[in-house]
């Protein structure tokens, strides 16, 4: 049994690991962060750090033996890394969650297999199959690499005039799928937690706006119908149960409105705390980071209720230069990730505002 | 100017330093904790640590040069330490705040000099002066060491039957004062912040209950009259202004009710974040830890407004063994300080509950 004083290992040293580490420390856990980059933001709030590549078997074994449980902040943990860790300690979420979420083809196949709507999709292995698939799905469609896509990377829009060979070349002929384009009205997400014992708690549905393919703003409540919100949460629970999932997961969905009817299509899942859940830090009774730690440790989940209407805005690149103005804004909660260099597109921090709601 | 990415030095490695360090990290600051004990709870969440005695001049100079500002989590910082640090970096709160709060005689003289009510008190240097003072103040009275008293340590009650020589011997004939006993109904405290520019923000008055001389429970609102609350906050501001104070300070007061009239008597001040302000972490828009960091860095203060009716209970010694029950309680916020050994009287953590208030 994991108790306060035990050590939680976190694979990955970015802002998600950093906020997770602070949540763990608040609950009296020691934190050991494993990341390859010596300038990892999470190192600044960790009791122990390991600086080593994710492929360093000896370092992974030492890490696994030094901790009581391992979790991670990113889904692209190599499967070999997950195997090594699992052989020596508890890994949560499990390797299946990683495998499914790392590969768009497996992910969509898995979700569709649960009877949950996804965009129509097809894998292809050469240009002829690509042409056949696009013909079947109709244009516009989206070519997406099976692996390592995030923030719009590894995606090419296939418009009526797009040359298919060029589109595939644009992603370096990586193993990819094509998806039918979903004419969505908005993007929403469910952030929820599940424990090994099957306890489940979802936060209210989040409405997400992107800029240049990067999350810009999350608003909660999402402003959808009660039925849609309940359906989104049912979908998240179905996926979590099917994966025997332990920890916080996020399910990104498209909201499609047709003839006044709302309908949900799953875009992708993230087996980790999620940017669209940052509003819970200060905006919900229990933050997603604390909730994840509770789940991973086998502890009771906390209340997921909101403290008001909440708006979270990412500070991307030089947005973070606004820090002083944000600090002066009453009720704005500023979070900065301690990254030295404000590169374009880099997530430097976020700001959350909580507005009282009429009871 | 101090900006995110700069380093804040914290003298002291206990739970106050730990919570302060996490607040600083949240705002994108690097944290360097200086403490003599290698098992300091604050080390677990600090980017840099120095393990050295507070009297180690070379280590202090290195520390001061490595940071952009130094603050502290305890008032018994030796004055020589404060001088060394002040010579090489910014120290906040300033050395005067330390000097005044370290010595009960100076403290009471200073506060009384501002026209603020304190218990009648007298210094003494031998048994004859002690007898004379007790005769004048009347029994019951309280003998208190001038320095290093906390949680009831260094205090002896002088009852009608108490032998004065024995009472003084009980504190090792330390330099002491006697105070007239204040027949207080309750103990309350103001936790407030002031910036170098004179900005001031007070949290709502806290009502504090002690057990075995250690803070047990803080409740906010304190349930006093509006006039009393305003007076308490005016007192705190007067003290802060007079000290040209920078950071969070706490003013502990006795609430005396006579013929239905409330009256306040200052007990002591603490030039730091304070246990009776722990409720602000989760219970106020800005926690006292973040507020302290903002003030010390010269940044705008955050909103000090409450999120509801709040109750904070300390987990002392084996109280912390209840952690799992507390985690299962909806809406209870558990904070554990990562201390290995649950000794009797040791502050191991606290739990905060926030109850919605009718608007």
XYZ file of C-alpha atoms in Angstrom, chain B residues 38-261:
224
model
C 19.413 17.756 5.977
C 15.901 16.354 6.481
C 14.159 19.670 6.005
C 10.641 19.275 4.513
C 11.146 22.304 2.254
C 14.135 20.718 0.503
C 11.810 18.310 -1.282
C 10.250 21.110 -3.341
C 13.255 23.393 -3.812
C 15.401 23.739 -6.942
C 18.499 24.435 -4.824
C 19.345 23.758 -1.199
C 22.079 24.797 1.192
C 22.585 22.652 4.274
C 24.527 24.804 6.730
C 24.155 26.390 10.168
C 22.609 29.861 10.341
C 25.929 31.061 11.749
C 28.035 29.936 8.770
C 29.091 33.257 7.294
C 30.714 31.842 4.171
C 27.643 29.738 3.365
C 25.351 32.707 3.996
C 27.342 34.929 1.656
C 27.298 32.266 -1.064
C 23.542 31.849 -0.557
C 22.888 35.605 -0.664
C 24.879 35.935 -3.891
C 23.041 33.015 -5.497
C 19.568 34.502 -4.991
C 17.712 37.699 -5.896
C 15.864 38.155 -2.601
C 15.852 36.365 0.748
C 12.900 35.751 3.009
C 12.429 33.491 5.997
C 9.904 31.196 7.596
C 10.766 31.790 11.283
C 11.364 34.879 13.403
C 14.353 33.572 15.319
C 16.800 34.280 12.535
C 19.924 35.494 14.402
C 20.448 39.230 13.914
C 24.003 38.560 12.729
C 22.604 36.253 10.038
C 20.177 38.961 8.955
C 23.020 41.501 8.782
C 25.198 39.265 6.638
C 22.343 38.566 4.233
C 21.244 42.220 4.091
C 24.770 43.236 3.116
C 24.639 41.084 -0.003
C 21.012 40.921 -1.094
C 17.511 42.139 -0.411
C 16.059 40.786 2.847
C 12.288 40.891 3.320
C 10.754 41.318 5.825
C 13.489 43.649 7.095
C 15.829 43.250 10.068
C 13.725 45.567 12.245
C 10.733 43.244 11.937
C 12.966 40.400 13.108
C 14.453 42.368 15.997
C 11.075 43.510 17.287
C 9.369 40.142 17.029
C 12.274 38.172 18.539
C 12.120 39.906 21.868
C 8.877 40.127 23.818
C 10.012 43.227 25.638
C 10.919 45.147 22.496
C 7.795 43.840 20.805
C 5.409 44.979 23.527
C 7.217 48.287 23.931
C 7.016 48.878 20.196
C 3.325 47.987 19.914
C 2.316 49.950 23.006
C 4.269 52.876 21.550
C 1.908 52.833 18.565
C -1.016 53.350 20.955
C -2.191 49.767 20.474
C -3.427 47.876 23.570
C -1.150 45.121 24.890
C -1.279 43.266 28.213
C 0.391 45.276 30.987
C 3.986 44.064 31.194
C 7.265 44.654 32.953
C 10.840 43.533 32.518
C 12.881 42.475 35.550
C 16.481 41.590 36.191
C 16.363 39.951 39.618
C 13.925 38.306 41.991
C 13.206 41.516 43.847
C 12.174 43.260 40.616
C 10.118 40.231 39.659
C 8.264 40.371 42.996
C 7.730 44.078 42.605
C 6.380 43.659 39.062
C 4.031 40.831 39.996
C 2.813 42.895 42.943
C 1.996 45.757 40.625
C 0.404 43.648 37.804
C -1.481 41.419 40.280
C -1.892 37.659 40.059
C -2.614 35.707 37.961
C 0.203 36.866 35.719
C 2.421 35.131 33.172
C 6.189 34.939 33.194
C 7.497 34.752 29.621
C 11.047 34.550 28.338
C 11.945 37.503 26.163
C 13.271 35.235 23.422
C 12.690 31.860 21.749
C 9.205 31.225 23.093
C 6.694 29.440 20.850
C 3.735 27.101 21.291
C 3.619 27.939 25.023
C 7.288 27.158 25.545
C 9.145 29.578 27.815
C 5.970 30.534 29.703
C 5.021 29.977 33.336
C 1.651 30.887 34.816
C 1.967 32.802 38.076
C -1.015 31.855 40.193
C -1.751 33.039 43.708
C 0.239 30.132 45.149
C 3.141 30.184 42.657
C 6.623 30.636 44.110
C 8.207 33.384 42.012
C 11.789 32.166 42.407
C 10.729 28.683 41.277
C 8.804 30.119 38.326
C 11.844 32.005 37.102
C 14.065 28.988 37.693
C 11.652 26.986 35.490
C 12.789 29.014 32.469
C 16.451 28.754 33.520
C 16.573 32.339 34.748
C 16.383 33.457 31.140
C 15.847 37.133 30.484
C 12.077 37.422 30.857
C 9.098 39.680 31.325
C 5.928 39.335 33.356
C 2.601 40.095 31.804
C -0.696 40.786 33.482
C -3.125 37.992 32.678
C -5.705 38.951 30.051
C -9.094 37.332 30.753
C -9.709 36.695 27.091
C -12.743 35.079 25.639
C -11.021 33.963 22.465
C -7.810 34.250 20.518
C -7.985 35.763 17.065
C -5.392 36.686 14.490
C -4.962 38.928 11.509
C -2.904 37.630 8.616
C -2.063 40.436 6.228
C 0.447 41.450 3.607
C 2.195 44.695 2.874
C 4.419 45.646 -0.054
C 7.369 48.044 -0.091
C 5.133 50.526 -1.906
C 2.698 50.417 1.027
C -0.028 48.302 -0.551
C -1.828 46.329 2.141
C -4.252 43.394 2.031
C -5.653 41.605 5.070
C -7.452 38.301 5.166
C -10.596 38.097 7.255
C -10.036 37.760 10.983
C -9.279 34.206 12.153
C -10.606 32.651 15.375
C -8.022 30.270 16.824
C -8.417 27.433 19.281
C -5.383 25.951 20.966
C -4.810 22.561 22.574
C -1.830 22.085 24.849
C -0.676 25.566 23.779
C -0.512 24.510 20.106
C -2.889 25.848 17.483
C -5.568 23.252 16.910
C -8.280 24.884 14.809
C -8.732 28.129 12.919
C -12.191 29.255 11.847
C -13.027 32.078 9.489
C -15.079 34.221 9.782
C -14.200 34.749 13.407
C -17.723 35.759 14.386
C -16.818 39.089 15.957
C -18.558 42.398 15.362
C -17.750 44.324 12.197
C -16.210 47.077 14.308
C -13.914 44.624 16.078
C -12.847 43.050 12.790
C -12.109 46.465 11.304
C -10.162 47.436 14.419
C -8.071 44.262 14.282
C -7.167 44.962 10.687
C -6.408 48.607 11.461
C -4.036 47.407 14.203
C -2.260 45.061 11.799
C -1.892 47.808 9.237
C -0.568 50.264 11.823
C 2.071 47.750 12.910
C 3.006 46.849 9.326
C 3.319 50.482 8.301
C 5.399 51.337 11.381
C 7.820 48.510 10.587
C 7.922 49.442 6.886
C 7.022 45.804 6.602
C 7.304 43.757 3.392
C 5.660 40.351 3.245
C 2.949 38.542 5.171
C 2.730 39.138 8.893
C 0.432 37.770 11.542
C -0.849 39.634 14.554
C -2.208 37.464 17.346
C -4.779 39.165 19.535
C -6.865 38.402 22.583
C -10.549 39.158 22.278
C -11.865 40.379 25.625
C -15.587 40.776 26.158
C -16.610 43.014 29.050
C -20.229 43.952 29.665
C -21.056 42.843 26.147
C -18.356 45.064 24.630
